[in-house]
């Protein structure tokens, strides 16, 4: 009996343990799968309001107030008959922010710029109702259509980074064609589809840095665990000049992440911090070594071969390289990582001069590059462009406030062309005086030349070919008288008389024009 | 016959009689057994002299080096910087460490010897099991040939499946007396006791604990145990109804053994993470494989072999004169299902299925040794003991030892040349170049990060290049290409095939050295030779090595 009881107890225990363990095992397996899925979809902790990294350097030598306001006034985005490129809107918004008001009907205010990017209605009112949507709903979140035409963004997550940099909170409403969402959905989509080795990643890294609420770690769909150390390694992996805008965006992002690390919260490991430090220092050294004496850089700034010489010196390349260099330096707080002040001043002044002399068509053509340059100049006055505008706009007279107008006709454009001179009239005066002075001189020179040529002609004409010589006659006898012979001989003479030709009759009298040349005689007088 | 002669004959006969008790008739080997030993000797030599191939060995050696040097499990592939952040589960860490120690201290010959010993012992153990099931030396010989030839692809590289296969056989060996597949042919122990003794529980636990540290294939052992437990439960239900059958002592025993083995697999540095990995990534890989053609495809040699084998097992079961155990049916069905979704698992299923089939051969008298023959009533008429087979076995064993690389430390001799030691595919000239090249300064290309510059080469070459190419070598992708993010895998394939944009991709990844397999990469070969940024520094019969040239002239 005892044996049977023992067996029954053992069996009961077995049945109980198995009925417990089996569901636990199944649950654990399901949980493991679910946790993996959750881990892959889990996003880092983010703050609602992005970090605002302020510029710290105020150097009027880089750009004076007058120069700054003149420059900025040219970089407002004009309202034209044709729809504004999303790329331009994106850059204009990044430069000016969404709060700026210009009080000028010809240019777009910040609110309008923002609405085009985050509100499908505004985009359609700008581009027409048939335009393909910029914001698309996807299972991962909201996708910003990129590199698919003028009504789409220019770079991956550039629009997201713009919204971040101008301080738009993650809860900001955005309106797509399918409904209302938030900026957070754009960021979520960017992170869920992020791959460390995607070709464009600078803006994603920047947006993540500004929205991160401390060190982050999240898994990509590949399972790769991303943190700021790894992101930073990626940013430093490529050669300095490689990438969008000759590597300028990567340096800008690195500079911003360094500021976040030093000013807000530690996001780097100690090793990474040192590596970023040395990377930025190396970039500064290269820039210092490769600056042109006029103050600009071009695409060859990292010191390696470029595709062709023609591209090397294009204006656009200079604007890109110089504007971006000044922009990321402006966000570097550590003086050790900056070049000598003279380098920055020369670059700033080159940008000011260059922007001032650009035609409107060139401004439009290089608008995206110029926003970086204009923003950089403002940052070197420790301000954002909108703040500079607010401060300096009242000083700008109506006459001087040159709206970025629609493209003008060629004659008008020529009339407005002030290249190389303060005023066009100055050029006209100078040119007229020069030409008048030259006319007198040329007349005197002409007379002298004619006179001397006439003298030469007269001297040749004075040559006389006249000559004469006489004949000879001889008569006599020779022999001894017996047989003497009489003889008689003669030879004829010759002569030539050079008669006077036309014009030889009058000698070249002193103070007179040469013969047959009437310098001052007018046709009327001749006729008369 | 003289007395002296008779005495001599007597002395001679006495001498013979004196030999018998010393050696015993169990040492008298049959000719079939001798042939089996000869086959094993030949197999051992074949494996030992198979040149080392590119795959597996050097990956595990690199990983082992990482573990030994850092004293911790690796979290990423060392010197494959693009894999950083990708989770790495070092499920064969113990094996990897052993490979590293053997390869670095004893060299490639020792690797060959290790492969030969592991593979031969595994085959020998499985053949022992098959003999225990069939009691037929002939069938065992047949199985030895099938296994020896079936595992040929495993012989050129040292991979954790080899010790895994060995441990798998050991587990079956330990549990066999508990009659997992019913009553087998010759083991008296089986008839004596159905229970699993304590030491067997302990042995199984130790084996599974070892297995989980050596190779990720340990789940296959549990899979077979699960099949046995299910079979036992089914048998119990059939005999005594559902409730009693599920709770029968036999079912309890096997279920508990299964759970005990499962707990034993947690005795490794990864603990439960190993199982998390198994039920997520490995399961995903299995499912992914099914969708991408890793399952059984009939019109191939492998497919036909598997179908033939399964047909043979089914035929054996149908024709069997002994009772068929439900466990045998369940295990066969489970293994067949596994092979159907992943044909590569045939290496694991082959010996188990052979063993199940062996248990259902018509009972025959064991022919392994003369001891199993019934002695004659008249001892004087029994044939004299003949040890020719035994001597031949010894000769085979000695030859196998003497002709193998294992004997070199004892017998000396001329070492194998490198050409015979390594397969022709191993790019030794490339690794030699990388080892001896001057250090490049990445700054000259505008890179500031000294650790980043990479060597791009065929992924299957890269393990070797990392092992033999010097400690400074860093590669774009190793043979574990799945350890790279998908984007990087995509970029790798674009560059490998010389597709448009390959040069920009190499810029993006800061690649400084380019290694090209001329046979497999003709397009990239022609493209790169026309490209101004790359300079040919070495060309061999099968490879090109190019270095990124300094881009002078860009200074403004």
PDB file of C-alpha atoms in Angstrom, chain B residues 152-250:
ATOM      1  CA  UNK B 152      33.130  14.066 -46.357  1.00  0.00           C
ATOM      2  CA  UNK B 153      32.304  17.742 -46.576  1.00  0.00           C
ATOM      3  CA  UNK B 154      33.109  18.110 -42.883  1.00  0.00           C
ATOM      4  CA  UNK B 155      36.682  16.906 -43.185  1.00  0.00           C
ATOM      5  CA  UNK B 156      38.400  19.909 -44.711  1.00  0.00           C
ATOM      6  CA  UNK B 157      37.795  22.247 -41.818  1.00  0.00           C
ATOM      7  CA  UNK B 158      37.570  22.181 -38.088  1.00  0.00           C
ATOM      8  CA  UNK B 159      34.068  23.107 -37.075  1.00  0.00           C
ATOM      9  CA  UNK B 160      32.083  22.664 -33.886  1.00  0.00           C
ATOM     10  CA  UNK B 161      29.736  20.181 -35.504  1.00  0.00           C
ATOM     11  CA  UNK B 162      32.483  17.560 -35.177  1.00  0.00           C
ATOM     12  CA  UNK B 163      32.629  17.563 -31.362  1.00  0.00           C
ATOM     13  CA  UNK B 164      28.867  18.083 -31.418  1.00  0.00           C
ATOM     14  CA  UNK B 165      28.450  14.895 -33.412  1.00  0.00           C
ATOM     15  CA  UNK B 166      30.766  13.120 -30.993  1.00  0.00           C
ATOM     16  CA  UNK B 167      28.799  14.250 -27.949  1.00  0.00           C
ATOM     17  CA  UNK B 168      25.543  13.377 -29.666  1.00  0.00           C
ATOM     18  CA  UNK B 169      26.801   9.817 -30.124  1.00  0.00           C
ATOM     19  CA  UNK B 170      27.962   9.738 -26.517  1.00  0.00           C
ATOM     20  CA  UNK B 171      24.531  10.831 -25.287  1.00  0.00           C
ATOM     21  CA  UNK B 172      22.822   8.063 -27.252  1.00  0.00           C
ATOM     22  CA  UNK B 173      25.456   5.632 -26.026  1.00  0.00           C
ATOM     23  CA  UNK B 174      24.693   6.558 -22.420  1.00  0.00           C
ATOM     24  CA  UNK B 175      20.905   6.386 -22.705  1.00  0.00           C
ATOM     25  CA  UNK B 176      20.754   3.304 -24.915  1.00  0.00           C
ATOM     26  CA  UNK B 177      20.564   0.830 -22.014  1.00  0.00           C
ATOM     27  CA  UNK B 178      17.334   2.558 -20.923  1.00  0.00           C
ATOM     28  CA  UNK B 179      15.750   1.210 -24.101  1.00  0.00           C
ATOM     29  CA  UNK B 180      14.790   4.418 -25.825  1.00  0.00           C
ATOM     30  CA  UNK B 181      14.055   2.443 -28.953  1.00  0.00           C
ATOM     31  CA  UNK B 182      13.009  -0.793 -27.322  1.00  0.00           C
ATOM     32  CA  UNK B 183      14.980  -3.975 -26.915  1.00  0.00           C
ATOM     33  CA  UNK B 184      18.081  -4.043 -29.027  1.00  0.00           C
ATOM     34  CA  UNK B 185      20.144  -6.929 -30.201  1.00  0.00           C
ATOM     35  CA  UNK B 186      23.067  -7.721 -27.987  1.00  0.00           C
ATOM     36  CA  UNK B 187      23.249  -5.615 -24.875  1.00  0.00           C
ATOM     37  CA  UNK B 188      22.605  -7.765 -21.864  1.00  0.00           C
ATOM     38  CA  UNK B 189      22.410  -4.636 -19.779  1.00  0.00           C
ATOM     39  CA  UNK B 190      19.262  -3.619 -21.576  1.00  0.00           C
ATOM     40  CA  UNK B 191      17.461  -6.714 -20.549  1.00  0.00           C
ATOM     41  CA  UNK B 192      18.583  -6.320 -16.972  1.00  0.00           C
ATOM     42  CA  UNK B 193      17.235  -2.899 -16.216  1.00  0.00           C
ATOM     43  CA  UNK B 194      14.791  -0.457 -17.788  1.00  0.00           C
ATOM     44  CA  UNK B 195      15.560   2.346 -15.365  1.00  0.00           C
ATOM     45  CA  UNK B 196      18.133   5.022 -15.991  1.00  0.00           C
ATOM     46  CA  UNK B 197      20.800   4.730 -13.375  1.00  0.00           C
ATOM     47  CA  UNK B 198      22.058   7.762 -11.459  1.00  0.00           C
ATOM     48  CA  UNK B 199      25.396   7.863 -13.164  1.00  0.00           C
ATOM     49  CA  UNK B 200      23.664   7.928 -16.533  1.00  0.00           C
ATOM     50  CA  UNK B 201      21.644  10.952 -15.459  1.00  0.00           C
ATOM     51  CA  UNK B 202      24.861  12.594 -14.382  1.00  0.00           C
ATOM     52  CA  UNK B 203      26.634  11.593 -17.568  1.00  0.00           C
ATOM     53  CA  UNK B 204      23.822  12.937 -19.730  1.00  0.00           C
ATOM     54  CA  UNK B 205      23.860  16.211 -17.794  1.00  0.00           C
ATOM     55  CA  UNK B 206      27.615  16.556 -18.208  1.00  0.00           C
ATOM     56  CA  UNK B 207      27.388  15.752 -21.895  1.00  0.00           C
ATOM     57  CA  UNK B 208      24.625  18.280 -22.545  1.00  0.00           C
ATOM     58  CA  UNK B 209      26.420  20.926 -20.480  1.00  0.00           C
ATOM     59  CA  UNK B 210      29.554  20.331 -22.531  1.00  0.00           C
ATOM     60  CA  UNK B 211      27.607  20.280 -25.757  1.00  0.00           C
ATOM     61  CA  UNK B 212      25.974  23.635 -25.017  1.00  0.00           C
ATOM     62  CA  UNK B 213      29.447  25.157 -24.572  1.00  0.00           C
ATOM     63  CA  UNK B 214      30.899  23.550 -27.658  1.00  0.00           C
ATOM     64  CA  UNK B 215      28.261  23.917 -30.330  1.00  0.00           C
ATOM     65  CA  UNK B 216      24.812  25.325 -30.832  1.00  0.00           C
ATOM     66  CA  UNK B 217      23.582  21.991 -32.162  1.00  0.00           C
ATOM     67  CA  UNK B 218      22.749  20.750 -28.647  1.00  0.00           C
ATOM     68  CA  UNK B 219      19.079  21.319 -29.351  1.00  0.00           C
ATOM     69  CA  UNK B 220      19.174  18.400 -31.776  1.00  0.00           C
ATOM     70  CA  UNK B 221      19.952  16.104 -28.862  1.00  0.00           C
ATOM     71  CA  UNK B 222      17.009  17.515 -26.966  1.00  0.00           C
ATOM     72  CA  UNK B 223      14.929  17.166 -30.109  1.00  0.00           C
ATOM     73  CA  UNK B 224      15.664  13.435 -30.202  1.00  0.00           C
ATOM     74  CA  UNK B 225      14.971  13.143 -26.451  1.00  0.00           C
ATOM     75  CA  UNK B 226      11.665  14.915 -27.033  1.00  0.00           C
ATOM     76  CA  UNK B 227      10.821  12.427 -29.727  1.00  0.00           C
ATOM     77  CA  UNK B 228      11.636   9.546 -27.401  1.00  0.00           C
ATOM     78  CA  UNK B 229       9.531  11.046 -24.589  1.00  0.00           C
ATOM     79  CA  UNK B 230       6.612  11.571 -26.945  1.00  0.00           C
ATOM     80  CA  UNK B 231       6.972   8.028 -28.190  1.00  0.00           C
ATOM     81  CA  UNK B 232       7.003   6.664 -24.670  1.00  0.00           C
ATOM     82  CA  UNK B 233       3.921   8.679 -23.800  1.00  0.00           C
ATOM     83  CA  UNK B 234       2.189   7.422 -26.912  1.00  0.00           C
ATOM     84  CA  UNK B 235       3.126   3.850 -26.100  1.00  0.00           C
ATOM     85  CA  UNK B 236       1.810   4.274 -22.548  1.00  0.00           C
ATOM     86  CA  UNK B 237      -1.447   5.742 -23.819  1.00  0.00           C
ATOM     87  CA  UNK B 238      -1.872   2.903 -26.272  1.00  0.00           C
ATOM     88  CA  UNK B 239      -1.374   0.333 -23.560  1.00  0.00           C
ATOM     89  CA  UNK B 240      -3.199   1.877 -20.605  1.00  0.00           C
ATOM     90  CA  UNK B 241      -5.246   4.787 -21.801  1.00  0.00           C
ATOM     91  CA  UNK B 242      -4.535   8.453 -21.975  1.00  0.00           C
ATOM     92  CA  UNK B 243      -4.385   9.379 -18.307  1.00  0.00           C
ATOM     93  CA  UNK B 244      -2.300   6.456 -17.167  1.00  0.00           C
ATOM     94  CA  UNK B 245      -0.190   6.440 -20.249  1.00  0.00           C
ATOM     95  CA  UNK B 246       0.802  10.068 -19.951  1.00  0.00           C
ATOM     96  CA  UNK B 247       1.777   9.525 -16.342  1.00  0.00           C
ATOM     97  CA  UNK B 248       3.449   6.158 -16.754  1.00  0.00           C
ATOM     98  CA  UNK B 249       6.811   5.718 -15.124  1.00  0.00           C
ATOM     99  CA  UNK B 250       8.456   5.290 -18.527  1.00  0.00           C
TER     100      UNK B 250
END
